[in-house]
Coordinates of C-alpha atoms in Angstrom, one line a residue:
Chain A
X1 CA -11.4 -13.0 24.1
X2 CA -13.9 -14.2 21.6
X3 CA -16.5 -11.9 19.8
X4 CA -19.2 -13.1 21.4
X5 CA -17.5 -12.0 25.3
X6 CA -17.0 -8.8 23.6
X7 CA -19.7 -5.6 24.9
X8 CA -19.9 -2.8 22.9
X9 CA -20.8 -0.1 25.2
X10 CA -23.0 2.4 23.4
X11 CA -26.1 4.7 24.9
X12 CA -29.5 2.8 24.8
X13 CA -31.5 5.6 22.7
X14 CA -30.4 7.7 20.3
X15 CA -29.1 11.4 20.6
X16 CA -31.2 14.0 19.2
X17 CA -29.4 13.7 15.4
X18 CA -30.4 9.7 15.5
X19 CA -27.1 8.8 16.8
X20 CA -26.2 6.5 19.2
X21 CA -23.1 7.7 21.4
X22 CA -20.4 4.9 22.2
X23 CA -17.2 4.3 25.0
X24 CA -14.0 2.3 25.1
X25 CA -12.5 2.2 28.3
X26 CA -12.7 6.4 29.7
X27 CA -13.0 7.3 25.8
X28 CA -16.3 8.8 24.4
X29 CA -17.6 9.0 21.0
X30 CA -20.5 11.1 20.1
X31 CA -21.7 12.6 16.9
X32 CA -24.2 15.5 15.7
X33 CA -25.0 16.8 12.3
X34 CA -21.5 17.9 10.9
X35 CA -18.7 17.0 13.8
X36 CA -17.5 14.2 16.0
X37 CA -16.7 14.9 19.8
X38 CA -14.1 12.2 21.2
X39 CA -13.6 12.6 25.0
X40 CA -11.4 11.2 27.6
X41 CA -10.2 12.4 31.5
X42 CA -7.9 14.9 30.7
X43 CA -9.9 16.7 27.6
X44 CA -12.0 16.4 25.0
X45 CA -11.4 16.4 20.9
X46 CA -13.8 17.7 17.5
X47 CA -13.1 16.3 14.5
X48 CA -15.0 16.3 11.2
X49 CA -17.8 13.7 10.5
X50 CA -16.4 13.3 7.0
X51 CA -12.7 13.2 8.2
X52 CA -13.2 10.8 11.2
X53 CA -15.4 8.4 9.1
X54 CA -12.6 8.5 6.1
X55 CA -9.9 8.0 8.9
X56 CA -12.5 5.2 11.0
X57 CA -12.7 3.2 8.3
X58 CA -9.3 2.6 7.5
X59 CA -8.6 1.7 10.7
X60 CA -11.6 -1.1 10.9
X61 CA -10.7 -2.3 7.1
X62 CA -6.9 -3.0 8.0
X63 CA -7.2 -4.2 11.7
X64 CA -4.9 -1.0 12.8
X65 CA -2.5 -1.3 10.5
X66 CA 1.1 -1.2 10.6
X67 CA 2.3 1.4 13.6
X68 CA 0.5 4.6 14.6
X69 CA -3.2 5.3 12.8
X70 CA -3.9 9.2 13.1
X71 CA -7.0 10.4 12.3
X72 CA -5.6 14.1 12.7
X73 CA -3.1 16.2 14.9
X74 CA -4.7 14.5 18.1
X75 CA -6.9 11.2 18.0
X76 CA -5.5 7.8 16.8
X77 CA -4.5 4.3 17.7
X78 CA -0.9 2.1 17.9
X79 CA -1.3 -1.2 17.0
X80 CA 0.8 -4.0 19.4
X81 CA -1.0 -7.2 17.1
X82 CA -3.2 -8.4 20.0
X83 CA -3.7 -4.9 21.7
X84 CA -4.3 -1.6 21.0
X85 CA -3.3 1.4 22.4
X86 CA -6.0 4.4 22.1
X87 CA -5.0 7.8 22.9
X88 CA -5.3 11.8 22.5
X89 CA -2.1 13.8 22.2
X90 CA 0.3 11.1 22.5
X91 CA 2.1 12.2 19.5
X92 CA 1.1 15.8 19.5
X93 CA 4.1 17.7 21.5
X94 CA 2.0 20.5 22.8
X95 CA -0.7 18.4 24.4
X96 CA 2.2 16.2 26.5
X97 CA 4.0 19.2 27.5
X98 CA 0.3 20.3 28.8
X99 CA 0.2 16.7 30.4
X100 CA -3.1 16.5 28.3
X101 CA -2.5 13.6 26.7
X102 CA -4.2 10.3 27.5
X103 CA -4.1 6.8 26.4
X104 CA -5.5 3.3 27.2
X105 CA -4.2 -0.3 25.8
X106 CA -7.7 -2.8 25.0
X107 CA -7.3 -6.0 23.9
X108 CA -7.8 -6.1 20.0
X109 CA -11.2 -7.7 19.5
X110 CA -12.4 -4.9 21.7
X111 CA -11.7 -2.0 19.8
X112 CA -12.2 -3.6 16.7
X113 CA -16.0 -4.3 17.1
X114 CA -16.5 -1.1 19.2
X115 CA -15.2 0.4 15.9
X116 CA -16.9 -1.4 14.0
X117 CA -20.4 -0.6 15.7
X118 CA -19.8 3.2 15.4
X119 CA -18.8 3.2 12.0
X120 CA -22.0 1.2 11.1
X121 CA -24.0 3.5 13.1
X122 CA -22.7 6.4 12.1
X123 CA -22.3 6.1 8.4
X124 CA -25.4 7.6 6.4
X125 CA -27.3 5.6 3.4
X126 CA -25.4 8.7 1.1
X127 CA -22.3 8.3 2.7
X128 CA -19.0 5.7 1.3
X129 CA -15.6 6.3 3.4
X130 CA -14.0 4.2 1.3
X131 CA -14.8 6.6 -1.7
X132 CA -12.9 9.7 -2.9
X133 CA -15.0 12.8 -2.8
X134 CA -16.3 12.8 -6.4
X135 CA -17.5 9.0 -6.3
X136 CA -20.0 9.5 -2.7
X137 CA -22.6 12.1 -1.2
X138 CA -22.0 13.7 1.9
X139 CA -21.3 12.2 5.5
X140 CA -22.9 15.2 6.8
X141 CA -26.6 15.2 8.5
X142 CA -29.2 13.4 10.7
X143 CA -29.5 9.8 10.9
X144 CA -30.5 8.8 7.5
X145 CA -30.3 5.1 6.8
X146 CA -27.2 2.7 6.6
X147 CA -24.5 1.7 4.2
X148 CA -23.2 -1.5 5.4
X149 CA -22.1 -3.4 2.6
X150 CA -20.0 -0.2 2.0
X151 CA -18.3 -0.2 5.1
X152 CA -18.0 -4.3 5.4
X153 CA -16.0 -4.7 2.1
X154 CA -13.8 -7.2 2.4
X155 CA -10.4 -7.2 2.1
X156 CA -8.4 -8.6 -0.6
X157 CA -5.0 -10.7 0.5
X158 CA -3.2 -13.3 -2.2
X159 CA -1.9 -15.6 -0.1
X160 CA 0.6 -16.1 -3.1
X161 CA -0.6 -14.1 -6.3
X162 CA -3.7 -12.8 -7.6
X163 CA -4.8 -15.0 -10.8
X164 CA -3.1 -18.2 -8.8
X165 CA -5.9 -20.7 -8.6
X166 CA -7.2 -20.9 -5.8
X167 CA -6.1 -17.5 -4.9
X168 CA -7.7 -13.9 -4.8
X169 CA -8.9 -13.5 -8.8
X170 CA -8.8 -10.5 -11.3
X171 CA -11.8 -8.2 -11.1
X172 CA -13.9 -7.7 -14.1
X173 CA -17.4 -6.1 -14.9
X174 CA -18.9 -9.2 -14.2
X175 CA -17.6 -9.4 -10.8
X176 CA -18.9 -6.1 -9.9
X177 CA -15.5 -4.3 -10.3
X178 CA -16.3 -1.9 -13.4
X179 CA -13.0 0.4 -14.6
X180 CA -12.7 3.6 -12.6
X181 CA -13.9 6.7 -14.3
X182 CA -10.0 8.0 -14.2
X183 CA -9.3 4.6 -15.4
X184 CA -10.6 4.3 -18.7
X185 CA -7.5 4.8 -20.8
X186 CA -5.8 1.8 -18.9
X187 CA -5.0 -1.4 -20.8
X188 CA -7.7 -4.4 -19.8
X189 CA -5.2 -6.6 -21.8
X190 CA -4.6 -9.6 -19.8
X191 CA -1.0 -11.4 -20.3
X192 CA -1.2 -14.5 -22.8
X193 CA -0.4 -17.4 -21.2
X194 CA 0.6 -21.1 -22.7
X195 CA 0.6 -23.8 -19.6
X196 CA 1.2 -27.4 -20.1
X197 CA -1.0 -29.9 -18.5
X198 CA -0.6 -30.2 -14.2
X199 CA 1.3 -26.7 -14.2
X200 CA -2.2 -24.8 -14.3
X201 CA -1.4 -23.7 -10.4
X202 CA 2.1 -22.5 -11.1
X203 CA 1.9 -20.7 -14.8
X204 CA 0.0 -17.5 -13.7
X205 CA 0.4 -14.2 -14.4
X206 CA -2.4 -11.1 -14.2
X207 CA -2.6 -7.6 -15.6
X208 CA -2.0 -5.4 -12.2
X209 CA -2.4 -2.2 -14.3
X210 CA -6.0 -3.7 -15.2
X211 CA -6.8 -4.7 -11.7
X212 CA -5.7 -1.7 -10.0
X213 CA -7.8 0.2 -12.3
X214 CA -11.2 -1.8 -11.3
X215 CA -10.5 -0.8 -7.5
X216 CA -13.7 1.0 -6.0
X217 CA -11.8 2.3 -3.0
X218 CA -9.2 5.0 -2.4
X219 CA -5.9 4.7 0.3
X220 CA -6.5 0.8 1.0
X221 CA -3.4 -1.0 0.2
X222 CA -4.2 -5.0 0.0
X223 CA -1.8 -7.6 -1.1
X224 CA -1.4 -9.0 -4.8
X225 CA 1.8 -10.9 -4.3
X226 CA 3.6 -12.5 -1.2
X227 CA 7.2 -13.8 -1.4
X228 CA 7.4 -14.9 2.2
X229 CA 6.9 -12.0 4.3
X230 CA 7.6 -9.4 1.7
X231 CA 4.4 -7.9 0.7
X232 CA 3.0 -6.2 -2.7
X233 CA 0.7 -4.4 -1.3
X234 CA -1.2 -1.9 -4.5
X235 CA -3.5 0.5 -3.8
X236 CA -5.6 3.2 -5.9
X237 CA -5.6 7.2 -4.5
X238 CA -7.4 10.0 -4.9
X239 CA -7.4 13.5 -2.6
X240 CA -5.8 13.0 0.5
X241 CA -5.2 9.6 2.6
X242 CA -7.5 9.9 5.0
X243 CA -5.2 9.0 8.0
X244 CA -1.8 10.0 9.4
X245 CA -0.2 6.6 9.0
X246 CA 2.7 6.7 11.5
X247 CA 5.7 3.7 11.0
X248 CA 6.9 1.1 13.2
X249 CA 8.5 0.0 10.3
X250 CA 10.3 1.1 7.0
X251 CA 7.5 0.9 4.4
X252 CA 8.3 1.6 0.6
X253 CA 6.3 3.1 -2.0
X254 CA 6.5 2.4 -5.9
X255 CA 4.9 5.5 -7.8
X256 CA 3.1 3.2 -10.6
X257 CA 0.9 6.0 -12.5
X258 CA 0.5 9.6 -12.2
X259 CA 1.6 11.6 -9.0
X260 CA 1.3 11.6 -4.9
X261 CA 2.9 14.4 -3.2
X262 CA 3.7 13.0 0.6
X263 CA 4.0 15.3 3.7
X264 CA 6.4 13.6 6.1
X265 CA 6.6 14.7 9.9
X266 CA 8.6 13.4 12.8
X267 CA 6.7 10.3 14.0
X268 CA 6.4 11.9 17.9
X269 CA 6.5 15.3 17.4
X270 CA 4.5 15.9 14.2
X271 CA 7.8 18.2 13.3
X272 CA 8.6 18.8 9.5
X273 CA 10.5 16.6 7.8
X274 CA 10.6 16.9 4.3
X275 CA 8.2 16.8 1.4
X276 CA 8.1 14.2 -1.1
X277 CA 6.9 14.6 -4.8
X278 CA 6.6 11.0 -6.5
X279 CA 6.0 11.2 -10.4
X280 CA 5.3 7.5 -12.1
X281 CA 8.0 5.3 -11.9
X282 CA 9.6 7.2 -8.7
X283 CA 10.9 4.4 -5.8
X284 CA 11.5 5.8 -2.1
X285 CA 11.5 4.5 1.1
X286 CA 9.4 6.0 4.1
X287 CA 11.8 5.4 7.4
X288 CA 10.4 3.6 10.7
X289 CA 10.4 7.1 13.2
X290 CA 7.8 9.6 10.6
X291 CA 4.4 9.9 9.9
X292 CA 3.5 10.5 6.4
X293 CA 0.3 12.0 4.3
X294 CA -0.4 11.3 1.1
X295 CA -2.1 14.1 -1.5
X296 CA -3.5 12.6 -5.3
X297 CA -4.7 15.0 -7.4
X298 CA -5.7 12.5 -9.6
X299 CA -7.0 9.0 -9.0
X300 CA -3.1 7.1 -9.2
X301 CA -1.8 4.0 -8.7
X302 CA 0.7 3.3 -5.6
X303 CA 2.3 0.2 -5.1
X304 CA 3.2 0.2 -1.0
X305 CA 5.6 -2.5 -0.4
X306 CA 5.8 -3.9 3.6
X307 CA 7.4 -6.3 5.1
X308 CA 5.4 -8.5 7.4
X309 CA 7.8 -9.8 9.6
X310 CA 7.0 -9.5 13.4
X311 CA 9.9 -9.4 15.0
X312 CA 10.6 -5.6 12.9
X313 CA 8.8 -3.2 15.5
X314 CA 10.6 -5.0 18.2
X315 CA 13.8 -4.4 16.1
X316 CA 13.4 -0.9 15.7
X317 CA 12.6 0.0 18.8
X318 CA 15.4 -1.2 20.5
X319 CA 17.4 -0.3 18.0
X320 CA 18.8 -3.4 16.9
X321 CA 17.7 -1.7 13.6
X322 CA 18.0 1.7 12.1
X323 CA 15.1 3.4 11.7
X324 CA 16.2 3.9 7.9
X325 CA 16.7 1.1 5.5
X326 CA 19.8 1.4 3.8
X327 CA 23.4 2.8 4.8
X328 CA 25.4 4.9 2.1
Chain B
X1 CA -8.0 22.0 -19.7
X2 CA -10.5 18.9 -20.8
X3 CA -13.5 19.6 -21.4
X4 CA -16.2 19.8 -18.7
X5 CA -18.0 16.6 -17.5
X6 CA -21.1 15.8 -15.8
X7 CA -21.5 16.4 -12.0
X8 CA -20.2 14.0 -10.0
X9 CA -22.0 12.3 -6.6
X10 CA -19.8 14.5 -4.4
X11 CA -21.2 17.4 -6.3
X12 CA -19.0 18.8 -8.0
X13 CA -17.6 18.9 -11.8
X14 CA -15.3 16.7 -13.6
X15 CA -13.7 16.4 -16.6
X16 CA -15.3 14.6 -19.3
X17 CA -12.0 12.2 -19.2
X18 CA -8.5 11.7 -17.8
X19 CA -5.3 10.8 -18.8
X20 CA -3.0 8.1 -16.8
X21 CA 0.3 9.0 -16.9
X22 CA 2.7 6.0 -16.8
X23 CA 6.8 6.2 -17.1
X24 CA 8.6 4.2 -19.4
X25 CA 12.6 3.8 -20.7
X26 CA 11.7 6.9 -23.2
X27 CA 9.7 9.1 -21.1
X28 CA 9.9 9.9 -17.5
X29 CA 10.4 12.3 -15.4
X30 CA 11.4 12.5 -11.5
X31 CA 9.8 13.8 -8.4
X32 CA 12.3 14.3 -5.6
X33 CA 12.6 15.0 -1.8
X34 CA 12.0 18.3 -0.8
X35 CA 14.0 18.7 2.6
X36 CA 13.2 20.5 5.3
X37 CA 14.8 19.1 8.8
X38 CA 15.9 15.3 7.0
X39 CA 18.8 13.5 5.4
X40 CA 17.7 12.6 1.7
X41 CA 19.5 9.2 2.2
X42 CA 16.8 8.0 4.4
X43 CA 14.4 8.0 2.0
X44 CA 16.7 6.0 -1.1
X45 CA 15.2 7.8 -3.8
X46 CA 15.5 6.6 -7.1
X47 CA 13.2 6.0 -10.5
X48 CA 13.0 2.6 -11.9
X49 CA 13.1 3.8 -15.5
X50 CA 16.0 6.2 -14.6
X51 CA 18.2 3.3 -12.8
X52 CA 17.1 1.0 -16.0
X53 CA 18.5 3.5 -18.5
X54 CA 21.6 3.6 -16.7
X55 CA 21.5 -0.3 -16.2
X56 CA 23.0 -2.9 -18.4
X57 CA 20.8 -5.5 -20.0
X58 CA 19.3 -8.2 -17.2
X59 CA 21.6 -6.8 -14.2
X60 CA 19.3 -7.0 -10.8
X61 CA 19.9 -3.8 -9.5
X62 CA 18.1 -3.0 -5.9
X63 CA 16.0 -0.1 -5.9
X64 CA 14.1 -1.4 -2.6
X65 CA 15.4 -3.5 0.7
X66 CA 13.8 -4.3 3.4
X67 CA 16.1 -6.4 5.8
X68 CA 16.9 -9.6 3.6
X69 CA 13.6 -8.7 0.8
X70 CA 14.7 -6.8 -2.0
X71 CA 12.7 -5.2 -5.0
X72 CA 15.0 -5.6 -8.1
X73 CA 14.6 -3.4 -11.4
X74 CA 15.7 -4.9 -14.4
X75 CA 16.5 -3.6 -18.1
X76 CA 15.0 -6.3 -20.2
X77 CA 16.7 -6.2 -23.8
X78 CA 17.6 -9.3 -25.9
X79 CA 17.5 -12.8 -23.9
X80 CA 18.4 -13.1 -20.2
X81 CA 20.1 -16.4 -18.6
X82 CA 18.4 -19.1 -17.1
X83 CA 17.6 -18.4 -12.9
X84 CA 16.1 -20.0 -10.8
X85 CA 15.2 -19.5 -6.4
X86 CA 13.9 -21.9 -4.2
X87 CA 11.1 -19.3 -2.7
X88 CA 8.0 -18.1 -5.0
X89 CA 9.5 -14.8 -6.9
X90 CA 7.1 -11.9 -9.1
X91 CA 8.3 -10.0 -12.0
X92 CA 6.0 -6.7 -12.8
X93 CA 6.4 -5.8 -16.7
X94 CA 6.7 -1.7 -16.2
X95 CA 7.7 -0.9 -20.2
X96 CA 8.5 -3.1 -22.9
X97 CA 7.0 -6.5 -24.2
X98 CA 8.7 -9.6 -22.6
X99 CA 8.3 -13.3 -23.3
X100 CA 8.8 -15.7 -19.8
X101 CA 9.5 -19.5 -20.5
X102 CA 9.3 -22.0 -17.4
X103 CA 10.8 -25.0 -16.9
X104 CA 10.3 -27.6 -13.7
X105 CA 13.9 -28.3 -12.9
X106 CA 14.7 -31.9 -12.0
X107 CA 17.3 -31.2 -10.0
X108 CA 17.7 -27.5 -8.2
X109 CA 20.8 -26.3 -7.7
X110 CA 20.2 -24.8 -4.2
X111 CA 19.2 -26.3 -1.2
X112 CA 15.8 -25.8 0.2
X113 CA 14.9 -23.2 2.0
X114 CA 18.1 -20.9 0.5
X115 CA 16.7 -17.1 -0.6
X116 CA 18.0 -15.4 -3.8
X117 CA 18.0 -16.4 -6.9
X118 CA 21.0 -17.5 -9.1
X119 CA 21.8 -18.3 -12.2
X120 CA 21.5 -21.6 -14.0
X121 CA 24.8 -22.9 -15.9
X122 CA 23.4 -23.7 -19.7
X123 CA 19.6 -25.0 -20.4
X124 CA 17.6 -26.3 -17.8
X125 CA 17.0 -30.0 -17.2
X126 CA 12.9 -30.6 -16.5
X127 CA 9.6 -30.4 -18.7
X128 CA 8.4 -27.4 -19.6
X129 CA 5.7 -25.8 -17.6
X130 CA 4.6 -23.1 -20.4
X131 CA 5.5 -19.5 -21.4
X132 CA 3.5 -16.2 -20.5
X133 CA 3.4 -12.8 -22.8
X134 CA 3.9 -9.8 -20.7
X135 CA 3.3 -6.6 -21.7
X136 CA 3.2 -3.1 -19.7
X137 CA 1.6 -3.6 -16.1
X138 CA 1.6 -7.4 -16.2
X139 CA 2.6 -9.4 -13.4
X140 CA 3.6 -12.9 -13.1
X141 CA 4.2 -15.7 -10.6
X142 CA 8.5 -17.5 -10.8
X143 CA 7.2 -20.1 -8.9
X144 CA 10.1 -21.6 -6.5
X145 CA 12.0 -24.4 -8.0
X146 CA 11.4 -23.7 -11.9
X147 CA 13.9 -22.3 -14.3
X148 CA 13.1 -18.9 -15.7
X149 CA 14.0 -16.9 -18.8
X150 CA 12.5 -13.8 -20.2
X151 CA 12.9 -12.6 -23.5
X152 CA 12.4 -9.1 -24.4
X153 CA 10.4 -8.7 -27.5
X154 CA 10.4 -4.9 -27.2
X155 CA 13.4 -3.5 -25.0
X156 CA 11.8 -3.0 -21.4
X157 CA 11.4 -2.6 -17.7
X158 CA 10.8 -5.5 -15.1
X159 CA 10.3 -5.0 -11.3
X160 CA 11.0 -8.1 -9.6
X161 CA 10.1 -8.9 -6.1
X162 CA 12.5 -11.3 -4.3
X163 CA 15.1 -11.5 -1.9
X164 CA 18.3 -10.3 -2.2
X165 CA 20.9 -12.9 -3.7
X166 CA 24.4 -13.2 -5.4
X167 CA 23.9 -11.6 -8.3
X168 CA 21.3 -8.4 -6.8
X169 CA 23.7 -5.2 -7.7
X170 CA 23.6 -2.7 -4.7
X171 CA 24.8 0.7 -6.0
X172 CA 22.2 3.2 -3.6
X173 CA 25.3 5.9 -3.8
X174 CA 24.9 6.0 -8.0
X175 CA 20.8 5.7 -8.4
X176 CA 19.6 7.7 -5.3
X177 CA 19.5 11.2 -4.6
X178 CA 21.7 12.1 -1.7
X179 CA 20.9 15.6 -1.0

C-alpha cells in the first residue's frame, strides 16, 4: 500500500464547531468545542480535546510506537510493524467482561495518514501537543486556523551519534532550538575535541546535557546513539506523558536530571502494580507485561533506552523470554 | 519558593527560574519502587552514582541489559587500561572530568563481528585518531576497531552503552533493590 492508494475517509463539510468528522474501518472520530467522541459497533467513547490531541500526536510522531499506545482507560492502538490494531476496551477488564470491547487490524499506512489528517484538522492555530501546558494556548474551541509545522516536526534518529558527520547535529540558537526556559542553568559547554587528519568521522563527541536542554517538545524520546540495535533514546518531560505506553518489550529508563514519578499497571488489566519514584541518577527497568505513566513536575531529562530488535515481541509472547529482564 | 515569574502561554504563573537537579559521586539521593501487587526484582533498580560509589576504579558494572546489550556504569578515577570492541560503543560523562585518547589499531584483537569489549595487553599499535575532553553530560562515539583509554582528571561517573563482554561485572543481587 502506497500513500497515494491510501483514502482518508472524512465527512465532506464541516460540523457545526468547523470540524471535519473522520472513520477507520467501523471507528468514528468527531470533535466539538471541548471533547472528542470516538465510536465503534459495540459503544461509543469521550475523551478530552487536549488529552486526545497530546495522546494523537505521539502516536503519529513515533509511527505507534513500541507495544500498546493508550490514549486513556479505553481508546488506543497495538502496533504489529506493518499493521495496526485499533480498539476500545481491549485492555480495560470491565469493558471485555461487558463484551464491549472492539478492535480492527489496518494496514499501517492507513492509520497513519487517517491520523495524520485528524490531527491536522483538528489542531487549532493556539494549540502545540507536543508542548507542556505552560509553553502552548489551549486546544479548546471552534475551528480557528492550523498549526502544521507544529504537528509535522520531524523526528530526530542518529543513525550512529548525534555530532557524527553526516549524522543528526547538535541544536543551537541558530538552528531554531533556543535553551528551555527550565533549562537555563544547564551547561552549553561542548566537549573539546583534538582529531587528527581523516579521523574527522570517527572523533566525535556532543554535550547531551546541552542538547537535551534545547528540546521544544515534552514525552518524545528520539535516538542520539545506536550501538546495533540498542537504542539511546533521550527525551525532555514535563506534566504527565500524554499516553499510556503499554510494553511488548522491556524498556529501561535512566533518570538524568530532576524527578519522574511512574504509575505502573498490569499491561491487560490496567491492575496496580507499583509506583515508581526516579530521582537523578536512578536506573530501572520497566518489564514487557505493564503499562506505565509518567508524572514531571518539572521539565527533566529521561534517557529511555530500547532495544530494537524485531524478533523481541515475538519472544515475549511466546515466552521464549521473560517478561522481566534480569533473573536474581 | 522562587520568586514569581511572568505568565506563561498556558496561562498560568511560573517561577522567575528553575533549578536542574543532577546527581553526582557526592550528592545523590534515590527514588525507589513503591510496591503494590509486584516483585521489586522486575524492575532492577539501582542508582548509577550509588553502584559507582560502591564500585572499584574502571570495573564495567551492568546497571542495564537488554538480551545481549548492556548499559555499563563506570567509576572513572586515575587512568583506565586500553579496550577496545569491534561494534561502535558510547560513553556518557555523568560526574567528573575525563580525558579519552583514540588510537586506530592495526591489528584488532577480536574477530569481526564479536560483541563486547576487552582489554588490550600494553599500548596500542596504530596512529592516533585524537583525544576528546569530557566533562558532565558529554557524550562520545568509541568507534569499533580503535583503542580507547580515559583518563579521569577529576574522579567521575561514565555510562557506557555497549554489549555485554568478558570483563562487564553482573552483581543485580548487591546494587538493586529487592524488596
Amino acid at each position: 500500500m502506497t500513500v497515494s492508494d491510501i483514502q482518508v475517509v472524512q465527512s465532506e463539510g464541516t460540523n457545526a464547531e468547523g470540524y471535519h468528522e473522520f472513520s477507520l474501518g467501523e471507528f468514528t472520530f468527531r470533535r466539538d468545542e471541548f471533547f472528542v467522541y470516538i465510536g465503534w459497533p459495540t459503544g461509543n467513547h469521550i475523551m478530552s480535546a487536549d488529552a486526545f490531541l497530546r495522546a494523537l500526536q505521539r502516536d503519529v510522531a513515533w509511527d505507534f510506537f513500541y507495544g500498546v499506545v493508550n490514549f486513556d482507560g479505553v481508546f488506543g492502538t497495538v502496533n504489529h510493524y506493518g499493521t495496526v490494531d485499533i480498539f476500545a476496551g481491549r485492555y480495560n477488564e470491565s469493558y471485555r467482561k461487558a463484551e464491549l470491547d472492539y478492535s480492527e487490524n489496518v494496514e499501517t499506512p492507513q492509520i497513519r495518514e487517517t491520523f495524520k489528517a485528524v490531527l491536522a484538522d483538528w489542531t487549532n492555530a493556539t494549540f502545540d501537543p507536543f508542548a507542556s501546558p505552560h509553553e502552548t494556548g489551549a486546544a479548546f474551541g471552534i475551528k480557528n486556523g492550523e498549526n502544521i509545522s507544529a504537528v509535522t516536526r520531524r523526528r530526530v534518529a542518529a543513525n550512529r551519534m548525534v555530532a557524527v558527520p553526516g549524522d543528526e547535529q547538535i541544536r543551537s540558537d541558530a538552528s531554531g532550538f533556543p535553551v528551555n526556559r527550565m533549562f537555563r542553568d544547564v551547561d552549553q559547554s561542548e566537549p573539546v575535541i583534538e582529531v587528527e587528519p581523516g579521523y574527522e568521522g570517527e572523533v566525535a563527541a556532543f554535550s547531551l546535557f546541552a542538547y537535551l536542554s534545547r528540546s521544544d517538545v515534552t514525552w518524545n524520546p528520539s535516538v542520539v546513539s545506536a550501538c546495533k540495535d540498542s537504542l539511546f533514546c533521550p527525551t525532555t518531560e514535563e506534566y504527565i506523558l500524554p499516553i499510556i505506553h503499554g510494553n511488548d518489550r522491556v524498556e529501561w529508563f535512566l533518570q538524568l536530571s530532576d524527578q519522574i514519578t511512574w504509575e505502573v499497571e498490569d499491561r491487560d488489566t490496567g491492575a496496580v502494580r507499583s509506583r515508581v519514584v526516579m530521582k537523578a541518577g536512578d536506573i530501572c527497568a520497566m518489564p514487557a507485561d505493564i503499562r506505565h505513566q509518567g508524572y514531571s513536575p518539572k521539565r527533566s531529562m529521561l534517557l529511555v533506552w530500547e532495544n530494537n530488535s524485531g524478533d523481541i515481541p515475538d519472544l515475549i509472547a511466546s515466552g521464549k523470554s521473560p517478561t522481566y529482564p534480569i533473573e536474581f | 519558593m522562587g520568586v514569581l515569574g511572568s505568565p506563561a502561554a498556558g496561562g498560568g504563573v511560573e517561577r522567575a527560574s528553575y533549578t536542574t537537579k543532577f546527581g553526582s559521586l557526592e550528592s545523590f539521593d534515590k527514588g525507589g519502587v513503591e510496591l503494590v501487587n509486584d516483585d521489586a526484582r522486575h524492575y532492577a533498580f539501582s542508582n548509577v552514582f550509588d553502584v559507582a560509589s560502591r564500585s572499584k576504579p574502571w570495573e564495567k558494572v551492568a546497571v542495564g541489559k537488554n538480551m545481549e546489550y548492556v548499559l555499563e556504569v563506570v567509576r572513572a578515577e586515575g587512568i583506565s587500561e586500553w579496550r577496545t570492541a569491534a561494534h561502535d560503543e558510547f560513553a556518557v560523562c555523568l560526574d567528573g572530568e575525563v580525558t579519552l585518547d583514540l588510537v586506530k589499531l592495526d591489528s584488532s584483537p577480536l574477530a569481526e563481528g564479536s560483541e563486547g569489549s576487552v582489554a588490550i595487553d600494553g599500548e596500542p599499535v596504530g596512529p592516533r585518531m585524537g583525544r576528546v575532553y569530557l566533562k558532565r553530560g558529554h557524550q562520545a562515539l568509541l568507534p569499533a576497531g580503535a583503542a580507547y583509554r580515559f583518563t579521569a582528571t577529576v574522579t567521575g561517573v561514565m555510562l557506557i552503552q555497549t554489549i555485554a563482554g568478558p570483563d562487564t561485572q553482573f552483581r543485580w543481587a548487591q546494587i538493586c533493590q529487592t524488596v
